[in-house]
Amino acid sequence: MESSYFCAFKGARLFLSLQILMICFMPKGHTYGVEGKIASHTASISSLLPSPSCSSSTSKASDRKSTLEVIHKHGPCSHLVQGPSPLNHTKLLLQDESRVNWIQSQSSNGSDGLEDSAAARLPARSGITIGTGNYVVTIGLGTPKKNLTLAFDTGSPLTWTQCEPCVRSCYNQSEPRFNPSQSSSYANISCTSTSCSQLGHLECSGTTCLYFIRYGDQSTTTGFFATEKLTLTPTEVIDNFEFGCGEKNRGLFLGAAGLMGLSDDKISIVQQTAAKYGKHFSYCLPSSPSSTGHLTFGKDGGASSSVSFTPLSKIPPSSQFYRISIEGISVGGNRLSIPSTVFSSGGAIIDSGTVITRLPPTAYSALRDAFRTAMANYTKAPAFSLFDTCYDFSKESTVVVPFITFSFAGGVEVNLDLSGILYPVQSSQICLAFAANPADSNLGIYGNTQQKTFDVVYDVAGGKLGFGSNGCS
Ligand SMILES: *[C@@H]1O[C@H](CO)[C@@H](O)[C@H](O)[C@H]1NC(C)=O
Ligand SMILES: *[C@@H]1O[C@H](CO)[C@@H](O)[C@H](O)[C@H]1NC(C)=O
Ligand SMILES: *[C@@H]1O[C@H](CO)[C@@H](O)[C@H](O)[C@H]1NC(C)=O
Ligand SMILES: *[C@@H]1O[C@H](CO)[C@@H](O)[C@H](O)[C@H]1NC(C)=O
Ligand SMILES: *[C@@H]1O[C@H](CO)[C@@H](O)[C@H](O)[C@H]1NC(C)=O
Ligand SMILES: *[C@@H]1O[C@H](CO)[C@@H](O)[C@H](O)[C@H]1NC(C)=O
């Protein structure tokens, strides 16, 4: 029985406290944590599954002038996917694994690769695996401006789009390719300029600077490094924005016109707009592909009032990724006993492009075991891809799922949204949305599923990362 189980479970932790009595007499559907607060989510099954139609979220951020709408590439809010084509979860999670492998191969020697040494960057700046779990925003480029939908990625530096003329290969995108010859504000970057040297290599066509990126999944883009007028929103226009105008592109970008690079790098949009936005941006990823979130540059208007901040580590200083420190995890309000060295040995980053959070195996098994214990009442389902803990909820109308809370350095407690705990493959197979790294010494990654519905605030200049709950739905 659920109630007797919880009495035993809490009793072991709390000894004889009145709360044990409270828990024993709790009505079905709620569990209480150590301070008597509700420590579980109660949800209807239908709310766990994505809706087939788009409902734009009326986010608090939407009236800010530097805010773009964020859309899941595969959902009904996206114009990149024509017709009803169900998300292939197997494929998505395979691509996620490939992205994670690439990130970890870059950091396996205690650095994040891409150091500021010419040797590390030659012959070309290699990029990250894009994966298919990306979120997109629509920007305007050129004069007159053309709308382009770009995947945004905190793990990539350069912003680029496919350009005309396409030399040899381009992939299909849903919007017309950008044509620099039809824009009055386009200019090539000279091969001798500082900007060109910031690419980390010098490859030129005559006097014109070229860029080349090879992504971890063998996707590539190459073309002219150029400047253009970038229109984020009607009031927010950035002149002379440096971007890659790709004339030869290959890869699985699935209809998007290119990529917006949000890492902390000289050539990223974050540093290029530092004077205007103070190296400050935030985003909110919606709870499901059927709703929308936002990406906001600058502090304008602020995020939700209740943002709490954890340090963004600057070690190593040239890190391509945003490093954070995970200190603990709680399930149902109870802190798991995981030695702090388990988290510190490999360290962790936050990434907008990795779908599923990767934990040290010691932390993952503690999380999984506590979760399985709390979910013991439900019918198990077969494992799926990265997931070893799945449930068949097809005969349930509602489910009660324990809170999962991450503790980050600086006393930041992030109580995940239910959409950050369960990954719905189908109603008969809904899985715990976490995965284990091969070893505790591997880099941990706080992925985008676990970031859903939070305002995630990157105060890069201030060296801190904030989480604000209820940023979007
Ligand atoms: C989903 O992707 C996997 C891996 O790429 C592939 O083997 C499978 O056939 C795909 N399923 C469907 C229904 O397309
Ligand atoms: C890590 O070190 C090994 C052995 O020294 C080397 O082969 C490998 O290329 C290095 N990886 C990175 C990403 O620097
Ligand atoms: C371009 O994008 C903006 C913002 O998403 C939208 O309001 C506008 O209608 C789009 N213009 C065209 C021509 O599609
Ligand atoms: C790209 O689009 C063209 C025209 O719509 C089509 O013929 C071609 O098969 C598409 N290529 C791929 C790889 O989807
Ligand atoms: C940019 O450089 C390329 C190659 O040199 C050239 O074909 C193109 O006309 C240049 N564009 C502009 C606007 O100067
Ligand atoms: C747990 O199992 C009992 C006995 O089958 C059942 O009465 C109860 O509704 C279940 N609880 C949940 C949350 O499904």
PDB file of C-alpha atoms and ligand atoms in Angstrom, residues 1-2 28-29 377-378 396 398-400, ligand 6:
ATOM      1  CA  MET A   1       0.000   0.000   0.000  1.00  0.00           C
ATOM      2  CA  GLU A   2       1.201   3.451  -0.809  1.00  0.00           C
ATOM      3  CA  LYS A  28      -4.296   9.749  -1.758  1.00  0.00           C
ATOM      4  CA  GLY A  29      -2.503  11.748  -4.417  1.00  0.00           C
ATOM      5  CA  ASN A 377       2.965   1.380  -7.263  1.00  0.00           C
ATOM      6  CA  TYR A 378       2.996   1.871 -11.026  1.00  0.00           C
ATOM      7  CA  GLU A 396      -3.988   5.514 -15.145  1.00  0.00           C
ATOM      8  CA  THR A 398      -3.569  10.666 -12.963  1.00  0.00           C
ATOM      9  CA  VAL A 399      -0.092  10.004 -11.650  1.00  0.00           C
ATOM     10  CA  VAL A 400       1.769  11.199  -8.572  1.00  0.00           C
TER      11      VAL A 400
HETATM   12  C1  LIG B   6      -1.307   2.233  -5.366  1.00  0.00           C
HETATM   13  O1  LIG B   6      -1.820   0.937  -5.317  1.00  0.00           O
HETATM   14  C2  LIG B   6      -3.002   0.824  -4.547  1.00  0.00           C
HETATM   15  C3  LIG B   6      -3.385  -0.632  -4.455  1.00  0.00           C
HETATM   16  O2  LIG B   6      -3.460  -1.225  -5.729  1.00  0.00           O
HETATM   17  C4  LIG B   6      -4.088   1.689  -5.170  1.00  0.00           C
HETATM   18  O3  LIG B   6      -5.232   1.665  -4.389  1.00  0.00           O
HETATM   19  C5  LIG B   6      -3.613   3.123  -5.273  1.00  0.00           C
HETATM   20  O4  LIG B   6      -4.547   3.891  -5.990  1.00  0.00           O
HETATM   21  C6  LIG B   6      -2.286   3.199  -5.968  1.00  0.00           C
HETATM   22  N1  LIG B   6      -1.766   4.549  -5.904  1.00  0.00           N
HETATM   23  C7  LIG B   6      -1.501   5.278  -6.984  1.00  0.00           C
HETATM   24  C8  LIG B   6      -0.922   6.606  -6.733  1.00  0.00           C
HETATM   25  O5  LIG B   6      -1.714   4.876  -8.112  1.00  0.00           O
END
